[in-house]
Structure formats: structure tokens, C-alpha cells
Coordinates of N, CA and C and ligand atoms in Angstrom, one line a residue:
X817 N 0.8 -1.2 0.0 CA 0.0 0.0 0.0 C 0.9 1.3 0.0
X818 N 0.6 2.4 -0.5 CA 1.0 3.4 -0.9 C 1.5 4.1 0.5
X819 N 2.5 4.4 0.5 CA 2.9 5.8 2.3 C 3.3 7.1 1.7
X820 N 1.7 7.4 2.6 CA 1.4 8.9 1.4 C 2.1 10.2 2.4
X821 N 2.9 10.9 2.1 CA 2.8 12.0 3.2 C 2.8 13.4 2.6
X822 N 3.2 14.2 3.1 CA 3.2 16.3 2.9 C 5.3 15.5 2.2
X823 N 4.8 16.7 1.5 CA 6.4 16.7 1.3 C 7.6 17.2 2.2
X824 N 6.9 18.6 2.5 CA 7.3 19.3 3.8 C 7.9 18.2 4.9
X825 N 7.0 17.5 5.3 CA 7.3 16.4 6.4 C 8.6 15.1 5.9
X826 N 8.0 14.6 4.9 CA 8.7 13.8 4.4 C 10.2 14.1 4.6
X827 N 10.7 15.6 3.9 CA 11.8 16.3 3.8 C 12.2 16.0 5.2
X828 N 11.7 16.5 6.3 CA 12.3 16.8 7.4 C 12.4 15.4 8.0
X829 N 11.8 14.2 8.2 CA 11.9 13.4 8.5 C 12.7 12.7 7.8
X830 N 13.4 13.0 7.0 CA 14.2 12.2 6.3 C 15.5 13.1 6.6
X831 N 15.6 13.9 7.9 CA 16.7 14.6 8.2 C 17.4 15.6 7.0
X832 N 16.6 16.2 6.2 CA 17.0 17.3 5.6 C 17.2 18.6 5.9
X833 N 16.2 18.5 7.2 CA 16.3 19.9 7.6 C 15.1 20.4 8.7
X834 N 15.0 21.4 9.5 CA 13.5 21.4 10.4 C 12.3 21.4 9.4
X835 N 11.2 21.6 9.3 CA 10.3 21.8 8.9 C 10.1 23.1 8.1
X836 N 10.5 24.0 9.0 CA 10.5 25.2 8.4 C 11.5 25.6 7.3
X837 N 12.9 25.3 7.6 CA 13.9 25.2 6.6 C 13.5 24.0 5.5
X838 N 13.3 22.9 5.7 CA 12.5 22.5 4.2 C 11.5 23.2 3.4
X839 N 10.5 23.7 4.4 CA 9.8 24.7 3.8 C 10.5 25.9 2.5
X840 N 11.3 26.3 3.4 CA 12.1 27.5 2.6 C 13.0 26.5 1.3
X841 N 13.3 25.5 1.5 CA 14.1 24.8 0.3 C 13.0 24.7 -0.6
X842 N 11.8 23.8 -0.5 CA 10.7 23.8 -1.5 C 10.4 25.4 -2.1
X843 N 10.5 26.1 -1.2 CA 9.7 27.3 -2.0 C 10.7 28.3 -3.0
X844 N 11.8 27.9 -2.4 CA 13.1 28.2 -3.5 C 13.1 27.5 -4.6
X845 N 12.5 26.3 -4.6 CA 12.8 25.8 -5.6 C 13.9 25.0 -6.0
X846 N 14.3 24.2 -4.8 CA 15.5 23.3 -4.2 C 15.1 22.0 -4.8
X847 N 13.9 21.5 -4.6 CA 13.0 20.6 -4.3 C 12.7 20.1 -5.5
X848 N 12.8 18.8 -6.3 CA 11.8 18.1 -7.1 C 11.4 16.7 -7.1
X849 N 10.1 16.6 -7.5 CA 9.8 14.8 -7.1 C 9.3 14.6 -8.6
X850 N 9.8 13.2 -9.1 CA 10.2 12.5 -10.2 C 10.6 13.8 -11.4
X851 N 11.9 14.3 -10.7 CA 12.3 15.3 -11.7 C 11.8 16.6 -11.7
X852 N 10.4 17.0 -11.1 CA 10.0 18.4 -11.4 C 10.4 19.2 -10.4
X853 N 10.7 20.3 -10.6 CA 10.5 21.4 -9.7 C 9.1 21.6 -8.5
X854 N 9.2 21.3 -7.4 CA 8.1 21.1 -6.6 C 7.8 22.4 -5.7
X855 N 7.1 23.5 -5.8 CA 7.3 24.4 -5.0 C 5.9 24.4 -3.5
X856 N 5.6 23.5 -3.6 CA 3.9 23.5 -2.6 C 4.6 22.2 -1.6
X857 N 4.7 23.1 -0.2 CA 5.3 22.2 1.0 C 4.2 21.1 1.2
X858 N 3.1 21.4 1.0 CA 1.9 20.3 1.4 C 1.4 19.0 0.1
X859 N 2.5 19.4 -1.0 CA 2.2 18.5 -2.2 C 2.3 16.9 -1.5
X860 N 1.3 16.2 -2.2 CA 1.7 14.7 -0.9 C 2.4 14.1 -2.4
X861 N 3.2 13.1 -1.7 CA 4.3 11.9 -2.0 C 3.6 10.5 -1.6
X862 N 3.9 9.7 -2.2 CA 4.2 8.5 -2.1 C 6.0 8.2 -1.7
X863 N 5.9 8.1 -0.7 CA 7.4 7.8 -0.2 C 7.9 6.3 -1.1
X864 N 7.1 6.0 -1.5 CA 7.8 4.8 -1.9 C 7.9 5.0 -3.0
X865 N 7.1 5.1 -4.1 CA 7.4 5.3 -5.1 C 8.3 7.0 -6.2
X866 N 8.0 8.2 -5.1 CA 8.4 9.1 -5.9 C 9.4 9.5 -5.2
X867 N 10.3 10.1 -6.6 CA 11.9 10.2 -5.9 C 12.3 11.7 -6.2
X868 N 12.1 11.7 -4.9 CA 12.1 13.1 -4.3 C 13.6 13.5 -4.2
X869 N 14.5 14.8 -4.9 CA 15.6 15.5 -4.6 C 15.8 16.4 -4.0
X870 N 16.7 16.7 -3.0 CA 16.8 18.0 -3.0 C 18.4 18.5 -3.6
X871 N 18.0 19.8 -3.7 CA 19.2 20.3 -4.7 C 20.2 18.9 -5.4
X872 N 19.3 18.6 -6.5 CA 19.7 17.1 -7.4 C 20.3 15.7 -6.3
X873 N 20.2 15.8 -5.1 CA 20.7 14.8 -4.3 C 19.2 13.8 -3.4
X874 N 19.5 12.7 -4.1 CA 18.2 11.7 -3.8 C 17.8 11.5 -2.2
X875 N 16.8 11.9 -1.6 CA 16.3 11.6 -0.1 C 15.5 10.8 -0.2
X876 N 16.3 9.9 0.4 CA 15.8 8.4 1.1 C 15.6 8.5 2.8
X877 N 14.3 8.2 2.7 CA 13.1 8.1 3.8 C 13.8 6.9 4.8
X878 N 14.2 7.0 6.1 CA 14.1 5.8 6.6 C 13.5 5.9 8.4
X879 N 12.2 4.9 8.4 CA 11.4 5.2 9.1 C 11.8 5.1 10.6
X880 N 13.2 4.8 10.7 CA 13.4 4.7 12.0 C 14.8 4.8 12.1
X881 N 15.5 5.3 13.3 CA 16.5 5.8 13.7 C 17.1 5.4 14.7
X882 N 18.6 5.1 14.8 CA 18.9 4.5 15.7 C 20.2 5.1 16.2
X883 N 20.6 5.9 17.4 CA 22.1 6.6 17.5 C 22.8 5.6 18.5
X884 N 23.9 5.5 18.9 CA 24.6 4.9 19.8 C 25.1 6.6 20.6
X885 N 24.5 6.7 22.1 CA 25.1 7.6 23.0 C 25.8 7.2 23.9
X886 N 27.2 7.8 24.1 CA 28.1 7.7 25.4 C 27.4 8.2 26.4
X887 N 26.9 7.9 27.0 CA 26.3 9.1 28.5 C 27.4 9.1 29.3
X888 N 27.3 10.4 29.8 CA 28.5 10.7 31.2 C 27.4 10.6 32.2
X889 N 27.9 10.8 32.9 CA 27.6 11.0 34.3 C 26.7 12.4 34.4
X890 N 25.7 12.6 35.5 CA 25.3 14.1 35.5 C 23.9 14.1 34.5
X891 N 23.6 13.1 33.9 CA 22.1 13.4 33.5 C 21.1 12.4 33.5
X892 N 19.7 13.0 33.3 CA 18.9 11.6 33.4 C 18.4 10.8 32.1
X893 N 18.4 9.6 32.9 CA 17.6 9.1 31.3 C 16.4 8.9 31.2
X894 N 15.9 9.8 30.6 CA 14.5 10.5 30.6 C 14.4 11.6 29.5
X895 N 13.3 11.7 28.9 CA 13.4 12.9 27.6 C 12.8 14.2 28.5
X896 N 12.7 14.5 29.7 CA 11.9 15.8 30.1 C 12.5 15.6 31.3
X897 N 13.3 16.2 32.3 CA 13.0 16.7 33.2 C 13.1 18.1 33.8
X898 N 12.4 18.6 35.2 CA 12.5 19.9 35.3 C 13.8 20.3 36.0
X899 N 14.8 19.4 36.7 CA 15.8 19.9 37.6 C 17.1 19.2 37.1
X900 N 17.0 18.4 36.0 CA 18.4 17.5 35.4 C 18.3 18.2 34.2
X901 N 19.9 17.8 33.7 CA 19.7 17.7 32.1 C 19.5 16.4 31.8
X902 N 18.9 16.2 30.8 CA 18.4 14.6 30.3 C 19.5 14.6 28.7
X903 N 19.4 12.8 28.8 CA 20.1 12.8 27.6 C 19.7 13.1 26.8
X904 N 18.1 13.4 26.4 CA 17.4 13.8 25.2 C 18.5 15.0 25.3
X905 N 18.5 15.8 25.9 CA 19.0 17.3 25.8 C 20.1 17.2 24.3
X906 N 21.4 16.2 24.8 CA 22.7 16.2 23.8 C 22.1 16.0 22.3
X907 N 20.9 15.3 22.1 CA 20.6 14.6 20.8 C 19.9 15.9 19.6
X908 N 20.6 15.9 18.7 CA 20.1 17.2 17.8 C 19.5 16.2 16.3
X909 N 18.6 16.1 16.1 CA 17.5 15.6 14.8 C 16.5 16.3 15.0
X910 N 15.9 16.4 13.8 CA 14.1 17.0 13.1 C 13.3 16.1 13.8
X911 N 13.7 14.5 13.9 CA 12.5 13.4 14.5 C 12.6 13.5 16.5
X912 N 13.1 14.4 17.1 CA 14.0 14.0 18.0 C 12.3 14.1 19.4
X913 N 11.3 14.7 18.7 CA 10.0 14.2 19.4 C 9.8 12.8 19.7
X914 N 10.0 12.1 18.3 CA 9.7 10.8 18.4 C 10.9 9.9 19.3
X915 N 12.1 10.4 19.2 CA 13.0 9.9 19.9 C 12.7 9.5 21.2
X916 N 13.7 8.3 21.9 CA 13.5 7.6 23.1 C 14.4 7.1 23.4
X917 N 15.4 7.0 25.0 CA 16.0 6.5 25.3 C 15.9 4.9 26.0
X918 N 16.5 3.8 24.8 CA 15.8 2.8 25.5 C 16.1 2.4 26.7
X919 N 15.7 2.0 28.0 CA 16.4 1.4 29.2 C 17.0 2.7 29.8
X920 N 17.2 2.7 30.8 CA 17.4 3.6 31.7 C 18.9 3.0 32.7
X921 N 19.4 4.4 32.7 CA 20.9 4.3 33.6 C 20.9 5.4 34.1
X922 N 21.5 4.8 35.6 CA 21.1 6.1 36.4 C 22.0 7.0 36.1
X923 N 21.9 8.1 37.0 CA 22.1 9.7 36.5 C 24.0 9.2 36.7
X924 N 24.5 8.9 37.6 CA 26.0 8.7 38.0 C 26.2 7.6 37.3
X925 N 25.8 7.2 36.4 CA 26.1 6.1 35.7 C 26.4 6.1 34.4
X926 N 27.7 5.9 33.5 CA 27.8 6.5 32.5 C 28.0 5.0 31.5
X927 N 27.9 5.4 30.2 CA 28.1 4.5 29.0 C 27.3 4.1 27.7
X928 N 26.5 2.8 27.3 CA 26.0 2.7 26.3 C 25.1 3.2 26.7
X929 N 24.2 4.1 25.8 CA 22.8 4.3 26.0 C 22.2 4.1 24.1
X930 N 21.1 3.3 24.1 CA 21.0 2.8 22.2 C 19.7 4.4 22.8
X931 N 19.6 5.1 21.8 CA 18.7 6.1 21.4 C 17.6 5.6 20.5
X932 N 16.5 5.7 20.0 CA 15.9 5.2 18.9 C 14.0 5.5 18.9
X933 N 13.7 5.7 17.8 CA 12.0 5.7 17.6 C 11.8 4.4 17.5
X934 N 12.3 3.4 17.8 CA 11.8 1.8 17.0 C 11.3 1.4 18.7
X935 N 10.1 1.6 18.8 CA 9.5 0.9 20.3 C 9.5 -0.5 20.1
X936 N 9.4 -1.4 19.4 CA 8.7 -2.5 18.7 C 10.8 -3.3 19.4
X937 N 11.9 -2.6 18.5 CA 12.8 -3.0 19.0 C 13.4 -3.1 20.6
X938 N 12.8 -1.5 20.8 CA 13.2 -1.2 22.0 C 12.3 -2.4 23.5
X939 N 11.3 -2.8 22.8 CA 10.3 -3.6 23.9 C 11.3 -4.8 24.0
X940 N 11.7 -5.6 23.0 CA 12.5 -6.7 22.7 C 13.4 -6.6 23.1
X941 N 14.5 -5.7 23.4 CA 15.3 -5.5 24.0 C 15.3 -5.5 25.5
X942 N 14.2 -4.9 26.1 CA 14.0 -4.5 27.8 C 13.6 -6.0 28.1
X943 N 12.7 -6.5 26.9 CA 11.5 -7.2 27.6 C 12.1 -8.4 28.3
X944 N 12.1 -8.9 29.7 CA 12.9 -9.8 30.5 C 12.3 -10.9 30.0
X945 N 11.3 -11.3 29.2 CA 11.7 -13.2 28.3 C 12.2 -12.8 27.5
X946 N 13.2 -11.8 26.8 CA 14.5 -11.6 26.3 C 15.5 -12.1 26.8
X947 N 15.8 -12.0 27.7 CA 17.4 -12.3 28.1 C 18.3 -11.3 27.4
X948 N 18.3 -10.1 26.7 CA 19.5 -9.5 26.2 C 20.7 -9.5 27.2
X949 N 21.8 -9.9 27.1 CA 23.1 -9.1 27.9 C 23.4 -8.4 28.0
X950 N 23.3 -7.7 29.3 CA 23.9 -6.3 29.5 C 25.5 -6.3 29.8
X951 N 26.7 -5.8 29.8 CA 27.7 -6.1 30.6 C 28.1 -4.1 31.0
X952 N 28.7 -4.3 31.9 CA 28.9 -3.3 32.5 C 30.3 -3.1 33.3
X953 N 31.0 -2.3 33.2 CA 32.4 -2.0 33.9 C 32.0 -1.5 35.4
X954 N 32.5 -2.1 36.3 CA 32.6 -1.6 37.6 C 33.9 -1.4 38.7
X955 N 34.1 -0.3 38.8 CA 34.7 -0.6 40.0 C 34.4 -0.4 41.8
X956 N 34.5 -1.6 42.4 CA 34.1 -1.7 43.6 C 34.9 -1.7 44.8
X957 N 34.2 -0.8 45.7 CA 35.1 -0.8 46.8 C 35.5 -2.0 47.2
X958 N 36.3 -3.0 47.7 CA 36.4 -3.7 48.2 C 37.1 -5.1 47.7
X959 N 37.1 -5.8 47.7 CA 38.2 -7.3 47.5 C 37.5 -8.3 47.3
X960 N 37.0 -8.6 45.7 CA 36.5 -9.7 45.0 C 36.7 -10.5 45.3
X961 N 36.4 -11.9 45.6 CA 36.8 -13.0 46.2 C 35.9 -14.1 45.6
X962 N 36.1 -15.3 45.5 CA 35.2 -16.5 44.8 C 34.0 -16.4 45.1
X963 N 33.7 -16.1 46.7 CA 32.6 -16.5 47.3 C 31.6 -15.2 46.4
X964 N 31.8 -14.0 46.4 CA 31.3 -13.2 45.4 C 31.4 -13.6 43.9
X965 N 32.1 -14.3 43.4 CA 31.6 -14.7 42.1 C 30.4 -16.0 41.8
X966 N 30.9 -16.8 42.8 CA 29.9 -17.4 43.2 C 28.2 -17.1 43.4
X967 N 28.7 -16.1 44.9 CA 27.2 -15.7 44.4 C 26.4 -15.1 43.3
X968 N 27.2 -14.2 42.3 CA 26.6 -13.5 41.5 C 25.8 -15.0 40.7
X969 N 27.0 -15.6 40.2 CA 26.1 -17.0 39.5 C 25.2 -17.6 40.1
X970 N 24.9 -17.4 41.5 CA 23.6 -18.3 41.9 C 22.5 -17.6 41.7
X971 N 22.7 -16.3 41.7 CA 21.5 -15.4 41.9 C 21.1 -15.0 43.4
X972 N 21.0 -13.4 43.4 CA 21.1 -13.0 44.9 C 20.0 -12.3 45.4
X973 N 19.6 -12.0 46.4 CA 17.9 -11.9 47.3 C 18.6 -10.2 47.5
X974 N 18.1 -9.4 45.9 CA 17.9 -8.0 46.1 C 16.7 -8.0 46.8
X975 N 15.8 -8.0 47.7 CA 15.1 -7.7 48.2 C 13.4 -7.5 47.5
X976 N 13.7 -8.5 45.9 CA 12.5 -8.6 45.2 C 11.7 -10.2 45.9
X977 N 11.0 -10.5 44.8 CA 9.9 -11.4 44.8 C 10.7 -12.6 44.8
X978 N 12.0 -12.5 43.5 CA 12.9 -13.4 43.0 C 14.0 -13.3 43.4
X979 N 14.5 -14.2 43.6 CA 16.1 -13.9 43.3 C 16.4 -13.6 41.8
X980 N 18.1 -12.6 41.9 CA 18.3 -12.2 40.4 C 18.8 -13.6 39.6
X981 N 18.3 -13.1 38.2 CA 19.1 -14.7 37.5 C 20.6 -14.0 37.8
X982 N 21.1 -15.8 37.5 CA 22.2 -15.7 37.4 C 23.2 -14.8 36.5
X983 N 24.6 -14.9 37.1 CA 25.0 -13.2 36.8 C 26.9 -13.4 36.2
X984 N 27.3 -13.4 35.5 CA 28.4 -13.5 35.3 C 29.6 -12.1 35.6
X985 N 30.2 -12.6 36.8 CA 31.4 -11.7 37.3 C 32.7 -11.5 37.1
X986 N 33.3 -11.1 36.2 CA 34.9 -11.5 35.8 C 35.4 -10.4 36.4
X987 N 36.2 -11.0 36.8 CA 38.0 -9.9 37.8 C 38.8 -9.5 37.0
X988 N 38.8 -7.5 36.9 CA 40.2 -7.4 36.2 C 41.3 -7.1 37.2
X989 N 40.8 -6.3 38.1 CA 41.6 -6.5 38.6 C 41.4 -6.8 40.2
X990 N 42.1 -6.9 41.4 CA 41.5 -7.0 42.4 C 42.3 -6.4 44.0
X991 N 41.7 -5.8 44.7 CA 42.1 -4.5 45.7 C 41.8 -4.5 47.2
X992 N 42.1 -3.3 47.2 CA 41.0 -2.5 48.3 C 40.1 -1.8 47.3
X993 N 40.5 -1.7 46.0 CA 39.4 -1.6 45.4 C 39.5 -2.6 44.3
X994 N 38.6 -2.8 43.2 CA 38.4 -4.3 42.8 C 38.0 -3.8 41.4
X995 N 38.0 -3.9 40.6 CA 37.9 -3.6 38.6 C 36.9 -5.1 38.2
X996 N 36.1 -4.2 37.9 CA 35.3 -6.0 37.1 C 34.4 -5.4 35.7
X997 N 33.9 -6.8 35.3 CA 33.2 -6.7 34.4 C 31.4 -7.9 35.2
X998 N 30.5 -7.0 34.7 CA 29.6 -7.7 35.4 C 28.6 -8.0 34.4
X999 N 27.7 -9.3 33.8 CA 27.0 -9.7 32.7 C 25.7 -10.3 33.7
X1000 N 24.2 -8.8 33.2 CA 23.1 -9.5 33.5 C 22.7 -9.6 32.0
X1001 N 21.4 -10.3 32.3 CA 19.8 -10.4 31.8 C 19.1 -10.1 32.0
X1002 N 19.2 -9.1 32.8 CA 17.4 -8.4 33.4 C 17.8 -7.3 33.2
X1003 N 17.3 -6.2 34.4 CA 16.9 -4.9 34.2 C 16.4 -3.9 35.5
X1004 N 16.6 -4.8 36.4 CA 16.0 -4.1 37.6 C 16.8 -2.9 38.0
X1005 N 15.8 -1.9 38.4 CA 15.8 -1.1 39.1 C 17.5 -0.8 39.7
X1006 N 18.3 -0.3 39.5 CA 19.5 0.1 39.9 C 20.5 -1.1 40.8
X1007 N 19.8 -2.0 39.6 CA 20.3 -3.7 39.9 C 21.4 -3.9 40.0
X1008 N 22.8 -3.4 39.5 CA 24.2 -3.8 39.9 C 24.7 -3.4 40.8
X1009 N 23.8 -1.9 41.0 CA 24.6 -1.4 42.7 C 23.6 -2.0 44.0
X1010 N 22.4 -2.9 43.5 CA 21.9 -3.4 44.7 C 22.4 -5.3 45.0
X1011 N 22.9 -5.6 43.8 CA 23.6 -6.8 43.5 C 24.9 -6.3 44.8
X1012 N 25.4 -5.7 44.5 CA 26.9 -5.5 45.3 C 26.9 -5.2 47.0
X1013 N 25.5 -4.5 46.7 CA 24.9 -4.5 48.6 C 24.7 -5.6 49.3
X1014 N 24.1 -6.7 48.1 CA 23.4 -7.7 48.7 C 25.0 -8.2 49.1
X1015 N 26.1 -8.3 48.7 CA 27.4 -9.0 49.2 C 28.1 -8.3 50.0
X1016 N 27.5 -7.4 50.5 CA 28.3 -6.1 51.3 C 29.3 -4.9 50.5
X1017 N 29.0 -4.7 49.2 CA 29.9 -4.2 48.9 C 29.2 -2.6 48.2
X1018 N 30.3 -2.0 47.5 CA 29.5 -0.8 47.0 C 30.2 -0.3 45.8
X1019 N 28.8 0.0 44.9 CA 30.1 0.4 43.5 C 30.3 2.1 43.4
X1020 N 31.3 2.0 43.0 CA 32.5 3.4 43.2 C 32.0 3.8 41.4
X1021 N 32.1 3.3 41.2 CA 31.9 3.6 39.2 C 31.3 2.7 38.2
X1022 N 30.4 3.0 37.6 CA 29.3 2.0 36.9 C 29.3 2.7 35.5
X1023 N 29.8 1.3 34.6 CA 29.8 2.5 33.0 C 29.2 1.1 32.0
X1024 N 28.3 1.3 31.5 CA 27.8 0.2 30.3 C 28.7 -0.2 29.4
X1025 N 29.0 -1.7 28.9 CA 30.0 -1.2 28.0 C 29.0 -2.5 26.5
X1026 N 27.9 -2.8 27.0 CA 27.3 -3.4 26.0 C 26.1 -4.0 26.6
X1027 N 25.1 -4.3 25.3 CA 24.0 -4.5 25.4 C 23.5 -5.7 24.0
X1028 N 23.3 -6.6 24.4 CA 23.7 -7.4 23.2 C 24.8 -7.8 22.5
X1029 N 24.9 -7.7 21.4 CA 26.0 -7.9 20.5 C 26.9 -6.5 20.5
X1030 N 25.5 -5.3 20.8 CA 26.1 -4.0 20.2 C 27.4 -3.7 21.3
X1031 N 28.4 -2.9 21.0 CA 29.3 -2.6 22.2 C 29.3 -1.1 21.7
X1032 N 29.8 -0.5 23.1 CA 30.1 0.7 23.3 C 31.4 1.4 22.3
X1033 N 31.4 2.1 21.7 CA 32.6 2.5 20.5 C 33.4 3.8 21.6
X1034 N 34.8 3.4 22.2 CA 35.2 3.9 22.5 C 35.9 5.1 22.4
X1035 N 35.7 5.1 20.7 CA 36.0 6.4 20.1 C 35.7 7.7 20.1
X1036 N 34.2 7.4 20.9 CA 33.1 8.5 21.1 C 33.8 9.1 22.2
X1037 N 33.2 10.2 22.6 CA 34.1 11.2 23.6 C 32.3 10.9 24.8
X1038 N 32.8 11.3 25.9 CA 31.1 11.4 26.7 C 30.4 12.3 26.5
X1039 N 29.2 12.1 26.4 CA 28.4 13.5 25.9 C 27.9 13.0 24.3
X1040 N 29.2 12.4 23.0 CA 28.7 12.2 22.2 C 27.8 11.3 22.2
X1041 N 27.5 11.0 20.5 CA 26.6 10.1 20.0 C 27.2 10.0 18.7
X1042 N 26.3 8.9 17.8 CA 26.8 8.7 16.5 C 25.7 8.0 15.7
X1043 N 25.1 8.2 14.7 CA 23.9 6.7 14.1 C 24.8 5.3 14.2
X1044 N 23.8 4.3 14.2 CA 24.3 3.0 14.3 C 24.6 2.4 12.7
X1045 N 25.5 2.2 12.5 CA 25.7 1.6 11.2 C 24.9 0.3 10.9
X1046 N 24.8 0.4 10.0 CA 23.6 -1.0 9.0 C 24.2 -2.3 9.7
X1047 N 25.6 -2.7 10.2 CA 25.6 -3.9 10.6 C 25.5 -3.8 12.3
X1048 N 25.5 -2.6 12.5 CA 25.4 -2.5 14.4 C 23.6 -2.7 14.4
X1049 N 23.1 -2.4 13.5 CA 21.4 -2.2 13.3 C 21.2 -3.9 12.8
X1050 N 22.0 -4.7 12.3 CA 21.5 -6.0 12.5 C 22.2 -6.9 12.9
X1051 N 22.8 -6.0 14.4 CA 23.4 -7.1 15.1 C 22.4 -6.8 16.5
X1052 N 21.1 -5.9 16.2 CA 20.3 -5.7 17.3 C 19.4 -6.3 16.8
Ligands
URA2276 N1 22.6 -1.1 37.5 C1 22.7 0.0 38.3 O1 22.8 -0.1 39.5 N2 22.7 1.2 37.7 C2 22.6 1.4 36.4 O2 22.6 2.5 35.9 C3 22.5 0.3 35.6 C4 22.5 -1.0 36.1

């Protein structure tokens, strides 16, 4: 079936520009679909079939968006609030209404955060008969020891209904303070710093360093972001 839209919109959702600045492109006369000069922002398209230019360069429609954001520390994940900056804040796109941060990390908590309008993805991803892997860098006060890795794999009585599933804990290094890498499956509620209580311990620094297949690109600076490339988009 046909996906009919304004051209105006089309333009802008296809990241050409705000609304209004496509506006001003069509009415310049920037703008043509199947070749013509198009100057009426509300002319409708068929996104599928008609091939829409701007200034002779082909815009291809793609209905969904995906960024990879470093979060630092210092904001929330949340698109609104009134007393934080949120990561929505860093993200600059025309769709950035539609935009959503999937999964939440707390405010001192820094690392992967996947950005995206794809809810349908984003549910599959959270949804706990998923199992996605999370892994996460920590450093913890205190002196890693078997009996702590142990328990992460049995699963530990955060104070829910369940014990957590099992949890994979690898030692980088080990202290008075302790370097790890920590691999859930769920999603609870500020779950690795309440994992670490449950063993008496406490995390000093908590940074995402993957979520599935996708990993964190260490190239990004904190604060950045970047689109997900076509094979990071089908390794989610
Ligand atoms: N677990 C936490 O305790 N905090 C996070 O931000 C993510 C997982």
C-alpha cells in the first residue's frame, strides 16, 4: 500500500532539515519529485514510489533511527525533566520528538545508552523473556573473592519477589578496590549497585559497556553520539 505523506514532512523526516527550513528549500525551488520542480510544501508523496531530490541529491526516507550515545555521568535518562539535564538534551535531529532512550541508567552512571524511535525494537530489547546481555564495567570498593563470584552466579535476594538470574562476574583486577566486568539479563531497578549490597559491597563507578552484541565504540568522547551503522542495526 501506498505511504502517502506532505512533502514538507517527508523532507524533514528524512533529516534534511527542520520543517520550516525545508519549507524555505521547496519554495526556492530546491525541491523536485520525479524530476519536477516542486514548490507546494503540502504537495503529498508517495514515499515509496516518488523520488524526491533536494538540490539534485536523492532523499531516502528511513522510518526509523537509531544513535549509539556515550552518557557521562550528570544526566537523566529520561526525555523531560525539570531539575536535570536529560540525555534527550545532547541529541540534535528534526524526529528527536519521536525519539526515546531505551532502558534507563542512572544519573552517575555513565556508558551505552542505544537512542531510537523503534519501540517494537526497543520492547525486545528491555522485555525480560529476552534475556539480552547487558555487561557493564565496575569498579568496587572492596576485595572480589570466589565466594562473590559465586554468588553473582547463583543469583542473589535484592530484596524482590525473586532472586536475580544468574550473573556473570569476571575480575580485572583486584584490591581494596576491585575492577570488574559484570553480565546480566534483566533490568531491575539500579540492579548492579543493589547486587553489590546484597554482598556487602558498594560500586564506586558503573559505566555500560554493552548490550547485546552492540558494544560501546570507545572512540566517542562522553556526551557524544553517532547513528548506528547498518551492521550494528542488524546485530540488534
Ligand atoms: N545497574 C545499576 O545499578 N545502575 C545502572 O545505571 C544500571 C544498572
Amino acid at each position: 500500500m501506498a505511504k502517502v505523506s506532505r512533502l514538507d514532512k517527508y523532507l524533514a523526516n528524512s533529516g534534511a532539515g527542520t520543517r520550516s527550513e525545508v519549507k524555505d528549500f521547496i519554495r526556492k525551488g530546491c525541491v523536485t519529485v520525479n524530476g519536477l520542480i516542486c514548490k507546494k510544501p503540502e504537495q503529498k508523496i508517495d514515499e515509496e514510489a516518488d523520488r524526491v531530490c533536494l538540490n539534485d541529491e536523492i532523499i531516502s526516507y528511513t522510518e526509523f533511527e537509531y544513535y549509539m550515545f556515550y552518557k557521562p555521568a550528570g544526566c537523566v535518562t529520561a526525555t523531560q525533566d525539570n531539575t536535570h539535564k536529560t540525555v534527550m538534551d545532547y541529541i540534535v535531529s528534526s524526529r528527536k520528538k519521536e525519539l526515546f532512550p531505551v532502558g534507563r541508567l542512572d544519573i552517575d552512571t555513565e556508558g551505552l545508552l542505544l537512542i531510537t524511535n523503534n519501540g517494537e525494537l526497543a520492547h525486545r530489547l528491555l522485555s525480560p523473556a529476552h534475556h539480552v546481555t547487558k555487561a557493564y564495567y565496575a569498579r568496587i570498593d572492596g576485595r572480589i573473592t570466589e565466594k562473590e563470584i559465586q554468588a553473582f552466579a547463583q543469583g542473589l535476594d535484592i530484596g524482590e519477589a525473586r532472586k536475580t538470574m544468574p550473573a556473570i562476574l569476571e575480575v580485572i583486577s583486584c584490591g581494596e578496590t576491585s575492577q570488574v566486568v559484570v553480565k546480566i539479563r534483566e533490568g531491575k531497578f539500579h540492579q548492579i549497585k543493589r547486587m553489590f549490597h546484597a554482598v556487602g559491597m558498594e560500586v564506586t563507578y558503573l559505566k555500560r559497556i554493552s548490550m547485546g552484541n552492540l558494544k560501546l565504540d570507545e572512540t566517542l568522547e562522553k556526551g557524544q553520539y553517532r547513528p548506528l551503522t547498518e551492521e550494528e542495526i542488524a546485530l540488534l
